[in-house]
mmCIF file of C-alpha atoms in Angstrom:
data_model
loop_
_atom_site.group_PDB
_atom_site.id
_atom_site.type_symbol
_atom_site.label_atom_id
_atom_site.label_comp_id
_atom_site.label_asym_id
_atom_site.label_seq_id
_atom_site.Cartn_x
_atom_site.Cartn_y
_atom_site.Cartn_z
ATOM 1 C CA MET A 550 0.875 -27.363 0.004
ATOM 2 C CA LYS A 551 3.787 -25.576 -1.164
ATOM 3 C CA TYR A 552 7.732 -26.610 -0.424
ATOM 4 C CA GLU A 553 10.154 -24.748 1.343
ATOM 5 C CA ASP A 554 13.505 -25.343 0.820
ATOM 6 C CA PRO A 555 16.074 -23.554 3.504
ATOM 7 C CA LEU A 556 19.133 -23.348 0.959
ATOM 8 C CA ALA A 557 16.732 -21.853 -1.067
ATOM 9 C CA TYR A 558 15.805 -19.568 0.541
ATOM 10 C CA THR A 559 19.584 -18.373 1.765
ATOM 11 C CA VAL A 560 20.585 -18.977 -1.538
ATOM 12 C CA GLY A 561 18.130 -16.533 -2.704
ATOM 13 C CA LEU A 562 18.443 -13.921 0.160
ATOM 14 C CA GLU A 563 22.281 -13.562 -1.213
ATOM 15 C CA GLY A 564 20.653 -13.563 -4.965
ATOM 16 C CA VAL A 565 18.293 -10.286 -3.628
ATOM 17 C CA ALA A 566 21.729 -8.736 -1.768
ATOM 18 C CA LEU A 567 23.105 -8.962 -5.030
ATOM 19 C CA LEU A 568 20.773 -7.303 -7.391
ATOM 20 C CA ARG A 569 21.493 -4.565 -4.844
ATOM 21 C CA SER A 570 25.254 -4.251 -5.999
ATOM 22 C CA PHE A 571 24.218 -3.887 -9.292
ATOM 23 C CA THR A 572 22.617 -1.210 -8.690
ATOM 24 C CA GLY A 573 25.666 0.547 -7.081
ATOM 25 C CA GLU A 574 24.434 0.072 -3.618
ATOM 26 C CA TYR A 575 27.750 -2.346 -2.828
ATOM 27 C CA ASP A 576 30.853 -1.780 -3.966
ATOM 28 C CA ARG A 577 32.877 -5.632 -5.470
ATOM 29 C CA ALA A 578 33.827 -7.101 -1.978
ATOM 30 C CA PHE A 579 30.549 -7.368 -1.070
ATOM 31 C CA VAL A 580 29.847 -9.091 -4.437
ATOM 32 C CA ALA A 581 32.431 -12.089 -3.722
ATOM 33 C CA ALA A 582 31.594 -11.913 -0.125
ATOM 34 C CA ARG A 583 27.730 -12.847 -1.536
ATOM 35 C CA LEU A 584 29.463 -14.763 -4.368
ATOM 36 C CA ALA A 585 31.783 -16.623 -1.571
ATOM 37 C CA GLY A 586 28.495 -16.768 0.476
ATOM 38 C CA ILE A 587 26.295 -18.882 -1.677
ATOM 39 C CA ARG A 588 29.067 -21.558 -2.492
ATOM 40 C CA ARG A 589 28.999 -21.975 0.859
ATOM 41 C CA LEU A 590 25.324 -22.545 1.190
ATOM 42 C CA LEU A 591 25.738 -24.852 -1.749
ATOM 43 C CA ASP A 592 28.238 -26.477 0.000
ATOM 44 C CA ASP A 593 26.350 -26.658 3.498
ATOM 45 C CA ALA A 594 25.384 -30.887 3.885
ATOM 46 C CA ALA A 595 23.122 -30.348 6.961
ATOM 47 C CA LEU A 596 20.848 -27.580 3.951
ATOM 48 C CA ALA A 597 21.316 -30.085 1.221
ATOM 49 C CA ASP A 598 17.891 -31.232 1.252
ATOM 50 C CA ALA A 599 15.867 -30.183 4.419
ATOM 51 C CA GLY A 600 12.832 -28.780 2.776
ATOM 52 C CA VAL A 601 9.752 -29.891 4.111
ATOM 53 C CA ASP A 602 6.078 -30.034 2.040
ATOM 54 C CA VAL A 603 3.891 -27.244 4.358
ATOM 55 C CA ALA A 604 -0.039 -26.945 4.207
ATOM 56 C CA ARG A 605 -1.645 -24.064 2.894
ATOM 57 C CA VAL A 606 -3.653 -22.837 6.007
ATOM 58 C CA PRO A 607 -7.094 -21.438 5.597
ATOM 59 C CA THR A 608 -7.419 -19.092 8.123
ATOM 60 C CA VAL A 609 -10.455 -20.032 10.067
ATOM 61 C CA GLU A 610 -8.366 -22.797 11.511
ATOM 62 C CA GLY A 611 -4.939 -21.155 11.144
ATOM 63 C CA TYR A 612 -5.832 -18.486 13.657
ATOM 64 C CA ARG A 613 -7.645 -21.152 15.523
ATOM 65 C CA ILE A 614 -4.515 -23.512 16.154
ATOM 66 C CA TRP A 615 -2.878 -19.632 16.946
ATOM 67 C CA SER A 616 -5.172 -18.148 18.780
ATOM 68 C CA ARG A 617 -3.540 -19.813 22.269
ATOM 69 C CA THR A 618 -0.669 -17.940 21.666
ATOM 70 C CA TYR A 619 -1.523 -14.937 19.697
ATOM 71 C CA ASP A 620 -0.698 -12.178 22.604
ATOM 72 C CA GLY A 621 2.727 -13.148 22.953
ATOM 73 C CA PRO A 622 5.636 -11.219 21.404
ATOM 74 C CA ASN A 623 4.606 -9.679 18.375
ATOM 75 C CA SER A 624 7.073 -7.138 16.758
ATOM 76 C CA ALA A 625 4.264 -6.217 14.233
ATOM 77 C CA PHE A 626 1.958 -4.891 16.864
ATOM 78 C CA ASP A 627 4.899 -2.552 18.465
ATOM 79 C CA LEU A 628 4.605 -0.755 14.958
ATOM 80 C CA ASP A 629 1.287 -0.571 13.845
ATOM 81 C CA GLU A 630 -0.070 0.408 17.091
ATOM 82 C CA PRO A 631 1.080 3.926 17.869
ATOM 83 C CA VAL A 632 1.287 5.254 14.524
ATOM 84 C CA VAL A 633 -3.218 3.641 14.141
ATOM 85 C CA GLY A 634 -3.389 5.658 17.752
ATOM 86 C CA ALA A 635 -1.870 8.627 16.924
ATOM 87 C CA LEU A 636 -4.359 8.996 13.801
ATOM 88 C CA LEU A 637 -6.523 7.847 15.567
ATOM 89 C CA ASP A 638 -6.652 10.349 18.163
ATOM 90 C CA PRO A 639 -7.905 13.458 16.119
ATOM 91 C CA LEU A 640 -11.131 11.777 16.118
ATOM 92 C CA PRO A 641 -13.895 12.503 17.854
ATOM 93 C CA ALA A 642 -15.268 9.270 19.833
ATOM 94 C CA GLY A 643 -18.635 7.059 18.249
ATOM 95 C CA VAL A 644 -19.576 3.211 16.926
ATOM 96 C CA ALA A 645 -16.327 2.383 16.422
ATOM 97 C CA LEU A 646 -15.713 -1.032 14.167
ATOM 98 C CA ASP A 647 -13.265 -3.092 14.745
ATOM 99 C CA ALA A 648 -13.216 -5.323 11.201
ATOM 100 C CA ALA A 649 -10.857 -9.393 11.954
ATOM 101 C CA CYS A 650 -10.559 -7.453 16.363
ATOM 102 C CA GLY A 651 -8.999 -11.230 16.386
ATOM 103 C CA THR A 652 -8.278 -11.060 20.546
ATOM 104 C CA GLY A 653 -9.192 -7.456 20.604
ATOM 105 C CA ARG A 654 -6.197 -5.661 21.071
ATOM 106 C CA MET A 655 -6.918 -2.306 18.433
ATOM 107 C CA THR A 656 -11.094 -2.543 20.678
ATOM 108 C CA ALA A 657 -9.067 -2.402 23.648
ATOM 109 C CA LEU A 658 -7.084 0.508 21.590
ATOM 110 C CA LEU A 659 -10.302 1.851 20.582
ATOM 111 C CA ALA A 660 -12.721 1.534 24.366
ATOM 112 C CA ALA A 661 -9.897 3.668 25.326
ATOM 113 C CA ARG A 662 -10.484 6.350 23.094
ATOM 114 C CA GLY A 663 -14.069 6.720 24.368
ATOM 115 C CA HIS A 664 -15.723 4.869 21.309
ATOM 116 C CA ARG A 665 -18.086 1.975 22.026
ATOM 117 C CA THR A 666 -16.860 -1.386 19.859
ATOM 118 C CA ILE A 667 -18.401 -3.567 17.960
ATOM 119 C CA GLY A 668 -15.292 -6.860 16.638
ATOM 120 C CA VAL A 669 -16.657 -8.849 14.475
ATOM 121 C CA ASP A 670 -13.726 -11.901 13.655
ATOM 122 C CA SER A 671 -13.758 -15.285 12.050
ATOM 123 C CA SER A 672 -12.838 -17.073 14.393
ATOM 124 C CA PRO A 673 -14.989 -17.821 16.987
ATOM 125 C CA ASP A 674 -11.511 -18.703 19.255
ATOM 126 C CA MET A 675 -10.630 -15.611 18.957
ATOM 127 C CA LEU A 676 -13.881 -13.875 19.456
ATOM 128 C CA ALA A 677 -13.604 -16.007 22.842
ATOM 129 C CA ARG A 678 -11.009 -13.731 24.149
ATOM 130 C CA ALA A 679 -11.308 -10.477 22.507
ATOM 131 C CA GLY A 680 -14.470 -10.255 24.963
ATOM 132 C CA GLN A 681 -12.491 -11.282 28.047
ATOM 133 C CA ARG A 682 -10.381 -8.175 27.427
ATOM 134 C CA VAL A 683 -12.928 -5.735 26.250
ATOM 135 C CA PRO A 684 -15.842 -7.174 28.516
ATOM 136 C CA GLU A 685 -18.219 -4.428 27.353
ATOM 137 C CA GLY A 686 -16.803 -4.695 23.516
ATOM 138 C CA ASP A 687 -19.824 -5.945 21.412
ATOM 139 C CA PHE A 688 -18.461 -9.010 19.651
ATOM 140 C CA ARG A 689 -20.069 -11.025 16.848
ATOM 141 C CA LEU A 690 -19.163 -13.428 14.768
ATOM 142 C CA GLY A 691 -18.190 -12.841 10.274
ATOM 143 C CA ALA A 692 -16.520 -12.097 7.191
ATOM 144 C CA LEU A 693 -14.923 -9.145 5.768
ATOM 145 C CA ASP A 694 -16.527 -9.358 3.159
ATOM 146 C CA ALA A 695 -20.419 -10.254 4.731
ATOM 147 C CA LEU A 696 -19.522 -7.965 7.996
ATOM 148 C CA PRO A 697 -22.551 -8.335 11.017
ATOM 149 C CA VAL A 698 -23.335 -4.812 10.705
ATOM 150 C CA ALA A 699 -25.989 -2.265 9.801
ATOM 151 C CA GLY A 700 -24.960 -0.232 7.129
ATOM 152 C CA GLY A 701 -23.475 3.225 8.087
ATOM 153 C CA ALA A 702 -23.634 2.819 11.374
ATOM 154 C CA ALA A 703 -19.931 2.900 12.481
ATOM 155 C CA ASP A 704 -18.007 6.391 12.909
ATOM 156 C CA VAL A 705 -14.605 4.997 12.610
ATOM 157 C CA VAL A 706 -13.492 1.754 10.984
ATOM 158 C CA VAL A 707 -10.313 -0.055 11.987
ATOM 159 C CA CYS A 708 -8.395 -3.467 10.707
ATOM 160 C CA ALA A 709 -5.834 -4.651 11.769
ATOM 161 C CA LEU A 710 -3.302 -7.087 9.489
ATOM 162 C CA ALA A 711 -5.585 -9.279 7.938
ATOM 163 C CA LEU A 712 -5.864 -7.987 4.566
ATOM 164 C CA THR A 713 -2.862 -9.543 3.873
ATOM 165 C CA HIS A 714 -5.276 -13.498 4.295
ATOM 166 C CA VAL A 715 -8.013 -12.126 1.959
ATOM 167 C CA PRO A 716 -6.943 -12.674 -1.894
ATOM 168 C CA ASP A 717 -9.667 -9.521 -3.124
ATOM 169 C CA LEU A 718 -9.751 -6.093 -1.490
ATOM 170 C CA GLY A 719 -11.911 -4.765 -3.569
ATOM 171 C CA PRO A 720 -15.569 -6.777 -2.099
ATOM 172 C CA VAL A 721 -13.272 -6.063 1.592
ATOM 173 C CA LEU A 722 -13.364 -1.932 0.862
ATOM 174 C CA ALA A 723 -17.077 -1.851 -0.400
ATOM 175 C CA GLU A 724 -18.214 -3.843 3.029
ATOM 176 C CA PHE A 725 -16.861 -1.198 5.284
ATOM 177 C CA SER A 726 -18.156 1.939 2.660
ATOM 178 C CA ARG A 727 -22.157 0.578 3.513
ATOM 179 C CA VAL A 728 -21.385 -0.018 7.142
ATOM 180 C CA LEU A 729 -19.514 4.128 7.403
ATOM 181 C CA ARG A 730 -21.414 6.330 7.807
ATOM 182 C CA PRO A 731 -20.669 10.148 4.882
ATOM 183 C CA GLY A 732 -17.443 11.265 6.294
ATOM 184 C CA GLY A 733 -16.863 8.248 8.471
ATOM 185 C CA HIS A 734 -13.001 7.167 8.438
ATOM 186 C CA LEU A 735 -11.009 4.108 8.010
ATOM 187 C CA VAL A 736 -7.734 3.151 8.993
ATOM 188 C CA THR A 737 -5.924 -0.499 8.404
ATOM 189 C CA SER A 738 -2.651 -2.249 8.967
ATOM 190 C CA ASP A 739 -0.829 -5.547 7.811
ATOM 191 C CA LEU A 740 2.402 -6.619 7.033
ATOM 192 C CA HIS A 741 4.358 -4.656 4.247
ATOM 193 C CA PRO A 742 3.923 -6.106 0.789
ATOM 194 C CA GLU A 743 7.897 -6.316 0.084
ATOM 195 C CA ARG A 744 7.968 -8.503 3.821
ATOM 196 C CA VAL A 745 5.203 -10.917 2.181
ATOM 197 C CA ALA A 746 8.046 -11.642 -0.876
ATOM 198 C CA LEU A 747 10.604 -12.385 2.078
ATOM 199 C CA GLY A 748 8.612 -14.763 3.656
ATOM 200 C CA SER A 749 6.932 -13.093 6.692
ATOM 201 C CA VAL A 750 3.951 -15.712 6.379
ATOM 202 C CA PRO A 751 2.279 -17.317 10.112
ATOM 203 C CA ALA A 752 3.096 -20.339 10.407
ATOM 204 C CA VAL A 753 1.265 -22.803 12.413
ATOM 205 C CA ARG A 754 1.457 -26.502 13.597
ATOM 206 C CA LEU A 755 -1.196 -28.802 11.807
ATOM 207 C CA PRO A 756 -3.060 -31.517 15.205
ATOM 208 C CA ASP A 757 -0.908 -34.238 13.148
ATOM 209 C CA GLY A 758 2.137 -32.211 14.148
ATOM 210 C CA SER A 759 2.761 -31.116 10.327
ATOM 211 C CA PRO A 760 3.674 -27.294 8.737
ATOM 212 C CA GLY A 761 1.064 -24.943 7.771
ATOM 213 C CA ARG A 762 0.919 -21.789 6.385
ATOM 214 C CA VAL A 763 -1.922 -19.037 7.340
ATOM 215 C CA GLU A 764 -2.871 -17.892 3.307
ATOM 216 C CA THR A 765 -1.438 -15.305 2.655
ATOM 217 C CA TYR A 766 -2.004 -12.944 -0.715
ATOM 218 C CA ARG A 767 0.874 -9.969 -1.296
ATOM 219 C CA HIS A 768 -1.061 -7.255 -2.158
ATOM 220 C CA ALA A 769 0.336 -4.384 -4.177
ATOM 221 C CA VAL A 770 0.600 -0.572 -2.500
ATOM 222 C CA GLY A 771 -1.896 -0.132 -5.210
ATOM 223 C CA ASP A 772 -4.339 -2.543 -5.220
ATOM 224 C CA TYR A 773 -5.258 -1.074 -1.454
ATOM 225 C CA VAL A 774 -5.422 2.016 -2.986
ATOM 226 C CA ARG A 775 -7.138 1.054 -6.734
ATOM 227 C CA ALA A 776 -10.239 -0.752 -3.947
ATOM 228 C CA ALA A 777 -10.761 1.663 -1.701
ATOM 229 C CA LEU A 778 -11.412 4.136 -4.653
ATOM 230 C CA ALA A 779 -13.796 2.067 -6.389
ATOM 231 C CA ALA A 780 -15.782 1.477 -2.705
ATOM 232 C CA GLY A 781 -15.644 5.482 -3.105
ATOM 233 C CA PHE A 782 -12.810 6.373 -0.272
ATOM 234 C CA GLU A 783 -10.625 9.179 -0.152
ATOM 235 C CA VAL A 784 -6.784 8.503 0.600
ATOM 236 C CA LEU A 785 -5.418 11.143 4.017
ATOM 237 C CA GLY A 786 -2.961 9.351 4.509
ATOM 238 C CA CYS A 787 -0.135 6.532 4.077
ATOM 239 C CA GLU A 788 2.535 5.515 6.761
ATOM 240 C CA GLU A 789 5.155 2.896 6.064
ATOM 241 C CA PRO A 790 7.000 1.964 9.064
ATOM 242 C CA GLY A 791 9.721 -0.342 9.712
ATOM 243 C CA VAL A 792 12.126 -1.662 12.116
ATOM 244 C CA PRO A 793 13.547 0.672 13.872
ATOM 245 C CA ALA A 794 17.320 1.623 13.148
ATOM 246 C CA ALA A 795 18.809 -0.348 16.443
ATOM 247 C CA GLU A 796 16.903 -2.988 16.211
ATOM 248 C CA ALA A 797 18.040 -3.168 12.369
ATOM 249 C CA ALA A 798 21.616 -3.665 13.602
ATOM 250 C CA GLU A 799 21.188 -5.276 16.417
ATOM 251 C CA GLU A 800 20.045 -8.202 13.975
ATOM 252 C CA THR A 801 23.172 -7.460 11.257
ATOM 253 C CA GLU A 802 25.869 -9.059 13.949
ATOM 254 C CA VAL A 803 24.247 -12.432 14.872
ATOM 255 C CA PRO A 804 26.989 -14.300 13.528
ATOM 256 C CA PRO A 805 26.141 -17.559 10.931
ATOM 257 C CA ALA A 806 24.660 -20.171 12.960
ATOM 258 C CA ALA A 807 27.341 -23.231 12.384
ATOM 259 C CA THR A 808 25.624 -24.504 9.708
ATOM 260 C CA ASP A 809 22.257 -25.414 11.678
ATOM 261 C CA PRO A 810 18.901 -23.974 9.598
ATOM 262 C CA GLY A 811 16.525 -24.172 13.152
ATOM 263 C CA PRO A 812 13.432 -25.874 13.445
ATOM 264 C CA TRP A 813 10.819 -24.948 10.760
ATOM 265 C CA GLU A 814 8.153 -22.491 13.257
ATOM 266 C CA ALA A 815 11.741 -20.401 13.057
ATOM 267 C CA TRP A 816 12.114 -20.570 9.217
ATOM 268 C CA PRO A 817 12.515 -17.512 7.602
ATOM 269 C CA TRP A 818 14.165 -15.837 10.734
ATOM 270 C CA SER A 819 16.429 -18.779 11.630
ATOM 271 C CA LEU A 820 17.558 -18.934 7.989
ATOM 272 C CA ARG A 821 18.361 -15.186 8.111
ATOM 273 C CA GLU A 822 20.966 -15.182 10.690
ATOM 274 C CA LEU A 823 22.721 -17.917 7.885
ATOM 275 C CA VAL A 824 23.076 -15.136 6.395
ATOM 276 C CA PRO A 825 22.999 -12.228 7.944
ATOM 277 C CA GLU A 826 24.961 -9.678 5.178
ATOM 278 C CA ALA A 827 22.321 -10.477 2.696
ATOM 279 C CA ALA A 828 19.638 -10.068 4.515
ATOM 280 C CA ALA A 829 21.160 -6.902 6.294
ATOM 281 C CA ALA A 830 21.125 -5.676 2.314
ATOM 282 C CA SER A 831 17.409 -7.639 1.230
ATOM 283 C CA ASP A 832 16.277 -5.480 4.332
ATOM 284 C CA ALA A 833 18.059 -2.169 3.224
ATOM 285 C CA GLY A 834 14.890 0.153 3.229
ATOM 286 C CA VAL A 835 12.544 -1.845 3.355
ATOM 287 C CA PRO A 836 9.216 -0.592 5.684
ATOM 288 C CA ALA A 837 7.284 -3.819 7.892
ATOM 289 C CA GLU A 838 4.268 -2.468 7.548
ATOM 290 C CA ILE A 839 2.088 -0.180 5.892
ATOM 291 C CA VAL A 840 -0.772 1.691 7.330
ATOM 292 C CA TRP A 841 -3.457 3.418 5.394
ATOM 293 C CA HIS A 842 -5.908 6.804 6.672
ATOM 294 C CA PHE A 843 -9.707 6.289 4.486
ATOM 295 C CA ARG A 844 -12.370 8.878 4.773
ATOM 296 C CA LEU A 845 -15.607 8.517 3.158
ATOM 297 C CA PRO A 846 -16.996 11.583 1.341
ATOM 298 C CA GLY A 847 -19.545 13.301 3.261
ATOM 299 C CA PRO A 848 -20.686 15.864 6.331
ATOM 300 C CA ALA A 849 -18.104 14.865 9.139
ATOM 301 C CA ALA A 850 -19.372 11.846 11.598
ATOM 302 C CA ALA A 851 -19.339 14.426 14.605
ATOM 303 C CA ALA A 852 -22.050 16.011 12.597
ATOM 304 C CA ALA A 853 -24.185 13.361 12.483
ATOM 305 C CA PRO A 854 -27.926 13.453 13.982
ATOM 306 C CA PRO A 855 -28.644 13.676 17.929
ATOM 307 C CA GLY A 856 -29.863 9.933 18.692
ATOM 308 C CA THR A 857 -27.503 8.196 15.756
ATOM 309 C CA ARG A 858 -24.261 7.229 18.015
ATOM 310 C CA ASP A 859 -26.582 5.376 20.683
ATOM 311 C CA ALA A 860 -28.755 3.840 17.909
ATOM 312 C CA LEU A 861 -25.617 0.701 17.747
ATOM 313 C CA PRO A 862 -27.111 -2.044 16.112
ATOM 314 C CA GLN A 863 -27.415 -5.501 17.855
ATOM 315 C CA GLY A 864 -25.582 -8.318 16.173
ATOM 316 C CA ALA A 865 -25.621 -12.646 17.048
ATOM 317 C CA PRO A 866 -23.277 -12.594 20.075
ATOM 318 C CA PRO A 867 -20.297 -14.864 20.019
ATOM 319 C CA PRO A 868 -20.505 -18.267 20.617
ATOM 320 C CA ALA A 869 -19.855 -19.750 24.231
#
């Protein structure tokens, strides 16, 4: 169980903005405005005693609930798909594993590039939707640290927006290394650790109506590199896409809400509207996601012995 308080969050954003000003990024007027903003927040009756206890929800349960709306508007998809797609474009078609495939959005992206696809996810509800989205895909129920895929079976592994839900990256990166052929490629996308620190954690309502957040962990940039190197990967690239400047400008123009923090499901975004200048300062230069491109040393996947790509190992079908 965790505790979320709208007053603590908004005062915290003002504090982050003040720290930015301390390094010389902003002037005296900005500092005065931030201090005045903190006083206003502390005097706001609508924010007093408005905190709530929030359950930490395991990923399987959280994504079961979220699966009904997961494919709705999601700005995270708009950020990682072009970057991941550009990394995949030069790779020859082969067997591609979409690890933590969810509803199959990356599976579809891989299939469109000619890959024979395997999708693995721990959520039966997500797998059911993935099967509808990519009927030709081979979807299997399984965990990231125990993939139901034969060793050396994949030319490419993609894992999108999932590693932030894993407490320890080491076993998962080792598993990706196991299922890849020598010379195979791994492309991952994730919420940027700085965004996680600013409260970007999926919200769900439990069956009894109580609030919950899907278990999420903040992995530092170096955590990904250390886990990948330990698993035998080499680093080919890293991209950190951010919110387009035009969209960021629109967000900063939202006037402060009267005194209403909004419904809990809208936190922390509705809370940021209470302190738009502080939110803009805290966001300045902070990427939204982090995308990694790793390769397992060895012969290029295109040089695999004839026929090996056709030997797609069979796994247990997803539950009905």
